[in-house]
Short mmCIF file of C-alpha atoms in Angstrom, two decimals:
data_model
loop_
_atom_site.label_atom_id
_atom_site.label_comp_id
_atom_site.label_asym_id
_atom_site.label_seq_id
_atom_site.Cartn_x
_atom_site.Cartn_y
_atom_site.Cartn_z
CA UNK O 1 -24.14 -0.01 20.12
CA UNK O 2 -26.08 0.92 16.97
CA UNK O 3 -25.66 4.32 15.33
CA UNK O 4 -28.32 6.16 13.29
CA UNK O 5 -28.10 5.00 9.68
CA UNK O 6 -26.78 7.94 7.67
CA UNK O 7 -25.66 5.86 4.68
CA UNK O 8 -28.80 6.40 2.52
CA UNK O 9 -28.55 10.18 2.89
CA UNK O 10 -24.85 10.16 2.03
CA UNK O 11 -25.46 7.98 -1.02
CA UNK O 12 -28.16 10.33 -2.26
CA UNK O 13 -25.66 13.20 -2.12
CA UNK O 14 -23.08 11.21 -4.12
CA UNK O 15 -24.82 9.69 -7.16
CA UNK O 16 -21.53 8.95 -8.95
CA UNK O 17 -19.95 7.11 -6.05
CA UNK O 18 -18.47 3.73 -7.07
CA UNK O 19 -17.17 2.46 -3.75
CA UNK O 20 -19.04 0.42 -1.14
CA UNK O 21 -20.76 2.03 1.84
CA UNK O 22 -22.01 -0.07 4.79
CA UNK O 23 -23.91 1.11 7.87
CA UNK O 24 -23.12 -0.07 11.42
CA UNK O 25 -20.42 -2.41 10.14
CA UNK O 26 -18.49 -4.38 12.82
CA UNK O 27 -14.85 -3.34 13.01
CA UNK O 28 -13.54 -6.00 15.39
CA UNK O 29 -12.96 -8.52 12.56
CA UNK O 30 -10.86 -5.90 10.78
CA UNK O 31 -8.38 -5.45 13.64
CA UNK O 32 -5.64 -7.75 14.85
CA UNK O 33 -6.88 -7.50 18.44
CA UNK O 34 -10.36 -8.59 17.28
CA UNK O 35 -12.07 -6.12 19.61
CA UNK O 36 -14.14 -2.96 19.25
CA UNK O 37 -17.54 -1.67 18.20
CA UNK O 38 -18.97 -0.79 14.78
CA UNK O 39 -18.37 2.00 12.33
CA UNK O 40 -21.42 4.20 11.81
CA UNK O 41 -20.45 4.02 8.14
CA UNK O 42 -17.66 1.95 6.64
CA UNK O 43 -16.63 3.22 3.21
CA UNK O 44 -14.33 1.35 0.83
CA UNK O 45 -13.47 3.61 -2.15
CA UNK O 46 -12.95 2.11 -5.59
CA UNK O 47 -9.79 4.14 -6.26
CA UNK O 48 -8.16 7.50 -5.58
CA UNK O 49 -10.63 9.44 -7.76
CA UNK O 50 -13.56 7.80 -5.98
CA UNK O 51 -12.06 8.71 -2.60
CA UNK O 52 -11.61 12.33 -3.69
CA UNK O 53 -15.19 12.46 -4.96
CA UNK O 54 -16.50 11.05 -1.69
CA UNK O 55 -14.59 13.53 0.45
CA UNK O 56 -15.64 16.49 -1.71
CA UNK O 57 -19.30 15.63 -1.12
CA UNK O 58 -19.07 14.53 2.51
CA UNK O 59 -20.53 17.13 4.89
CA UNK O 60 -17.73 18.76 6.88
CA UNK O 61 -19.40 18.00 10.20
CA UNK O 62 -19.12 14.22 9.63
CA UNK O 63 -15.93 12.93 11.28
CA UNK O 64 -13.68 10.59 9.30
CA UNK O 65 -11.11 7.98 10.26
CA UNK O 66 -8.90 5.87 8.05
CA UNK O 67 -7.79 2.35 8.96
CA UNK O 68 -5.58 -0.20 7.25
CA UNK O 69 -5.33 -3.84 8.25
CA UNK O 70 -5.81 -2.92 11.91
CA UNK O 71 -2.43 -4.19 13.07
CA UNK O 72 -1.56 -1.19 15.25
CA UNK O 73 -5.01 -0.21 16.42
CA UNK O 74 -7.49 -0.45 19.26
CA UNK O 75 -11.08 0.33 18.28
CA UNK O 76 -12.96 1.11 21.48
CA UNK O 77 -16.03 -0.91 22.43
CA UNK O 78 -18.76 1.57 21.47
CA UNK O 79 -17.37 2.05 17.99
CA UNK O 80 -16.82 5.06 15.79
CA UNK O 81 -19.38 7.72 14.85
CA UNK O 82 -19.05 9.17 11.37
CA UNK O 83 -17.23 7.46 8.51
CA UNK O 84 -14.43 4.94 8.68
CA UNK O 85 -12.53 4.74 5.39
CA UNK O 86 -10.72 1.52 4.58
CA UNK O 87 -8.59 1.37 1.45
CA UNK O 88 -8.71 -1.97 -0.34
CA UNK O 89 -5.90 -3.81 -2.06
CA UNK O 90 -8.00 -3.83 -5.25
CA UNK O 91 -7.89 -0.04 -5.61
CA UNK O 92 -4.82 0.90 -3.59
CA UNK O 93 -2.60 -2.17 -3.46
CA UNK O 94 -0.47 -1.77 -6.57
CA UNK O 95 3.31 -2.24 -6.40
CA UNK O 96 5.68 -1.43 -9.27
CA UNK O 97 9.43 -0.93 -9.58
CA UNK O 98 11.32 1.37 -11.92
CA UNK O 99 15.11 1.30 -11.72
CA UNK O 100 16.01 2.09 -8.11
CA UNK O 101 12.52 3.30 -7.17
CA UNK O 102 9.45 1.42 -6.00
CA UNK O 103 5.88 2.72 -6.16
CA UNK O 104 3.26 1.31 -3.79
CA UNK O 105 -0.37 2.00 -3.01
CA UNK O 106 -1.34 2.79 0.56
CA UNK O 107 -3.15 -0.54 0.99
CA UNK O 108 -0.13 -2.57 -0.09
CA UNK O 109 1.14 -4.72 2.76
CA UNK O 110 4.59 -3.74 4.00
CA UNK O 111 5.67 -7.35 3.67
CA UNK O 112 4.61 -7.47 0.00
CA UNK O 113 6.58 -4.28 -0.68
CA UNK O 114 9.71 -5.92 0.74
CA UNK O 115 9.10 -9.02 -1.35
CA UNK O 116 8.59 -6.99 -4.54
CA UNK O 117 11.80 -5.07 -3.86
CA UNK O 118 13.68 -8.34 -3.40
CA UNK O 119 12.44 -9.66 -6.75
CA UNK O 120 13.60 -6.42 -8.42
CA UNK O 121 17.00 -6.55 -6.70
CA UNK O 122 16.29 -3.41 -4.64
CA UNK O 123 17.96 -3.34 -1.25
CA UNK O 124 17.15 -1.06 1.65
CA UNK O 125 13.48 -2.01 1.96
CA UNK O 126 13.99 -5.34 3.75
CA UNK O 127 12.91 -3.84 7.07
CA UNK O 128 9.32 -3.70 5.81
CA UNK O 129 9.27 -7.49 5.78
CA UNK O 130 8.96 -7.48 9.56
CA UNK O 131 6.26 -4.80 9.88
CA UNK O 132 2.67 -6.15 10.02
CA UNK O 133 0.86 -3.26 8.40
CA UNK O 134 0.27 -1.32 5.18
CA UNK O 135 2.15 1.49 3.47
CA UNK O 136 -0.52 3.97 4.53
CA UNK O 137 0.17 3.20 8.16
CA UNK O 138 3.91 3.25 7.55
CA UNK O 139 3.61 6.77 6.18
CA UNK O 140 1.43 7.95 9.03
CA UNK O 141 3.64 6.47 11.76
CA UNK O 142 7.10 6.51 10.20
CA UNK O 143 7.13 2.75 10.65
CA UNK O 144 10.50 1.15 11.13
CA UNK O 145 12.35 -1.94 12.27
CA UNK O 146 15.87 -3.26 12.54
CA UNK O 147 17.46 0.18 12.50
CA UNK O 148 15.67 1.57 9.42
CA UNK O 149 12.58 3.78 9.23
CA UNK O 150 10.23 4.97 6.50
CA UNK O 151 11.90 8.38 6.54
CA UNK O 152 15.14 6.75 5.37
CA UNK O 153 13.65 5.46 2.10
CA UNK O 154 10.68 7.69 1.21
CA UNK O 155 10.88 9.91 -1.87
CA UNK O 156 7.29 11.13 -2.03
CA UNK O 157 3.85 10.39 -0.62
CA UNK O 158 0.48 10.88 -2.35
CA UNK O 159 -2.66 11.79 -0.42
CA UNK O 160 -6.20 13.16 -0.57
CA UNK O 161 -7.26 15.95 1.78
CA UNK O 162 -10.49 16.33 3.74
CA UNK O 163 -12.07 18.40 0.96
CA UNK O 164 -11.10 15.97 -1.77
CA UNK O 165 -7.99 17.78 -2.96
CA UNK O 166 -5.12 15.60 -4.18
CA UNK O 167 -1.70 16.45 -2.79
CA UNK O 168 1.87 15.23 -2.60
CA UNK O 169 4.48 15.47 0.14
CA UNK O 170 8.21 15.09 -0.29
CA UNK O 171 10.32 13.54 2.45
CA UNK O 172 11.01 16.86 4.17
CA UNK O 173 7.35 17.83 3.95
CA UNK O 174 6.33 14.78 5.95
CA UNK O 175 8.26 16.15 8.96
CA UNK O 176 8.95 12.67 10.22
CA UNK O 177 9.83 11.98 13.82
CA UNK O 178 9.99 8.79 15.85
CA UNK O 179 6.84 6.80 15.02
CA UNK O 180 4.99 9.81 13.70
CA UNK O 181 4.61 12.27 10.85
CA UNK O 182 3.27 15.80 11.04
CA UNK O 183 0.59 15.43 8.37
CA UNK O 184 -2.89 16.35 9.60
CA UNK O 185 -4.91 13.24 10.61
CA UNK O 186 -7.73 13.93 8.15
CA UNK O 187 -5.33 13.65 5.20
CA UNK O 188 -5.56 10.13 3.74
CA UNK O 189 -2.44 8.68 2.16
CA UNK O 190 -3.04 6.85 -1.10
CA UNK O 191 0.45 5.81 -2.18
CA UNK O 192 4.17 6.44 -2.03
CA UNK O 193 7.43 6.25 -3.93
CA UNK O 194 10.53 4.80 -2.28
CA UNK O 195 14.16 4.69 -3.27
CA UNK O 196 16.23 1.56 -2.78
CA UNK O 197 19.65 0.54 -3.96
CA UNK O 198 20.70 -2.19 -6.32
CA UNK O 199 21.64 -5.38 -4.51
CA UNK O 200 21.83 -9.10 -5.15
CA UNK O 201 18.38 -10.69 -4.70
CA UNK O 202 19.87 -13.59 -2.73
CA UNK O 203 21.48 -11.15 -0.26
CA UNK O 204 18.16 -9.33 0.17
CA UNK O 205 16.35 -12.63 0.74
CA UNK O 206 18.89 -13.64 3.36
CA UNK O 207 18.30 -10.40 5.23
CA UNK O 208 14.53 -10.85 5.05
CA UNK O 209 14.89 -14.38 6.43
CA UNK O 210 16.86 -12.94 9.35
CA UNK O 211 14.10 -10.42 10.02
CA UNK O 212 11.41 -13.11 9.99
CA UNK O 213 13.43 -15.50 12.15
CA UNK O 214 14.00 -12.77 14.71
CA UNK O 215 10.28 -11.91 14.86
CA UNK O 216 9.26 -15.53 15.32
CA UNK O 217 11.81 -15.96 18.09
CA UNK O 218 11.04 -12.90 20.22
CA UNK O 219 7.53 -11.68 19.32
CA UNK O 220 4.09 -13.26 19.92
CA UNK O 221 3.15 -13.00 16.25
CA UNK O 222 0.61 -15.83 16.42
CA UNK O 223 -1.43 -14.22 19.19
CA UNK O 224 -4.15 -11.59 18.86
CA UNK O 225 -1.98 -8.53 19.35
CA UNK O 226 -1.46 -5.05 17.98
CA UNK O 227 2.32 -5.12 17.71
CA UNK O 228 4.58 -2.93 19.81
CA UNK O 229 2.36 -1.17 22.33
CA UNK O 230 4.55 1.68 23.56
CA UNK O 231 7.22 3.82 21.95
CA UNK O 232 10.78 3.25 23.10
CA UNK O 233 11.88 6.21 25.25
CA UNK O 234 15.11 7.87 24.05
CA UNK O 235 18.01 5.54 24.81
CA UNK O 236 15.80 2.93 26.48
CA UNK O 237 13.72 -0.12 25.61
CA UNK O 238 10.05 -0.09 26.57
CA UNK O 239 10.00 -3.85 27.16
CA UNK O 240 12.86 -3.65 29.66
CA UNK O 241 11.08 -0.93 31.63
CA UNK O 242 7.85 -2.96 31.63
CA UNK O 243 9.69 -6.09 32.73
CA UNK O 244 11.50 -4.20 35.49
CA UNK O 245 8.13 -2.96 36.76
CA UNK O 246 6.98 -6.58 37.18
CA UNK O 247 4.37 -6.43 34.45
CA UNK O 248 5.34 -9.50 32.41
CA UNK O 249 2.23 -11.70 32.21
CA UNK O 250 0.00 -9.25 34.08
CA UNK O 251 -3.70 -9.49 33.15
CA UNK O 252 -6.82 -7.36 33.12
CA UNK O 253 -9.88 -9.35 32.10
CA UNK O 254 -9.02 -11.11 28.86
CA UNK O 255 -6.00 -8.89 28.13
CA UNK O 256 -2.47 -9.86 29.07
CA UNK O 257 1.06 -8.53 28.85
CA UNK O 258 2.87 -11.06 26.67
CA UNK O 259 5.16 -13.46 28.47
CA UNK O 260 7.33 -13.60 25.34
CA UNK O 261 7.74 -9.83 24.78
CA UNK O 262 6.63 -7.35 27.43
CA UNK O 263 5.91 -4.57 24.95
CA UNK O 264 3.12 -6.61 23.37
CA UNK O 265 -0.40 -6.80 24.80
CA UNK O 266 -2.48 -9.78 23.72
CA UNK O 267 -6.13 -10.73 23.63
CA UNK O 268 -6.20 -14.16 25.26
CA UNK O 269 -9.62 -14.86 23.77
CA UNK O 270 -12.37 -12.82 25.40
CA UNK O 271 -10.81 -9.39 25.96
CA UNK O 272 -12.69 -6.17 25.35
CA UNK O 273 -11.09 -3.02 24.07
CA UNK O 274 -11.52 -1.60 27.56
CA UNK O 275 -9.56 -4.54 29.01
CA UNK O 276 -6.66 -3.91 26.66
CA UNK O 277 -6.57 -0.15 27.12
CA UNK O 278 -6.98 -0.44 30.90
CA UNK O 279 -4.10 -2.90 31.02
CA UNK O 280 -1.94 -0.59 28.93
CA UNK O 281 -2.64 2.39 31.19
CA UNK O 282 -1.92 0.27 34.28
CA UNK O 283 1.41 -0.78 32.78
CA UNK O 284 2.24 2.86 32.10
CA UNK O 285 1.43 3.79 35.70
CA UNK O 286 3.60 1.00 37.11
CA UNK O 287 6.54 1.92 34.87
CA UNK O 288 6.19 5.56 35.93
CA UNK O 289 6.15 4.51 39.58
CA UNK O 290 9.14 2.19 39.23
CA UNK O 291 11.42 4.14 36.88
CA UNK O 292 9.94 7.62 36.50
CA UNK O 293 9.53 7.14 32.75
CA UNK O 294 6.30 8.16 30.98
CA UNK O 295 5.70 5.51 28.34
CA UNK O 296 3.83 6.83 25.31
CA UNK O 297 1.32 4.73 23.40
CA UNK O 298 2.47 3.62 19.96
CA UNK O 299 -0.78 1.79 19.22
CA UNK O 300 -3.53 4.13 18.05
CA UNK O 301 -6.75 4.12 20.10
CA UNK O 302 -9.91 5.46 18.48
CA UNK O 303 -13.65 5.45 19.15
CA UNK O 304 -16.13 5.85 21.98
CA UNK O 305 -15.33 4.20 25.31
#
């Protein structure tokens, strides 16, 4: 699908814009599933001020979406109308430590944050080593692993609103819940401050090695996947419910339920976004039929079907 090219008009309305704007840019290469259609406009801001300038001058009727490294995302096959904003490591990837706090841009990889904390002797952030995403996504989804979540370590988050206003949220203001925060979707996170605790770097490294070893043992991290597909219901494991429903290895087109970990869907090579989403909905229906549990998607699904 090809959208009308609105990039020239937008550029004319924003003469001081410093970021890059591309029309009908393919999004599949930017997602871990490697599926999906184009963005009508893909905008990569130069920095936080550039992002604020862009949003202040963007007509309100133009929809916006923000994506990170695409590790927890299905972009549907017909793509996304409006503007897709992707923060780059160049403008939003900084990481710095100060005593027992760590500051990170929204485009900083979770794994790099854990590594920087280890170098600084800051414990408590090791769980990020096993999360394949960015800090922006971690803030949006209260990302967590190995018994720790973003809500347990966040001091403050920085963001830019739909009208270009800069804002901050403290931990309570984020209203975190399991794999979600209550901040309006059009608010774009630009960075965060976390609090760790002093610890021996070698002890932190050992814990990170445990996290990585566990992932390599039980998760299909070398396949085209989007990470955990469904949220764990209270007191239950999604993968166990999926396995009990007989869905291990089940396929729709080029999409398959992982044989290694049932809560991972994988693109075996030629899947479409529709294949993956159809498979996920079929799995949900079979789990509901077998156990009565309504599995909820953890992976975000955006775009036109």
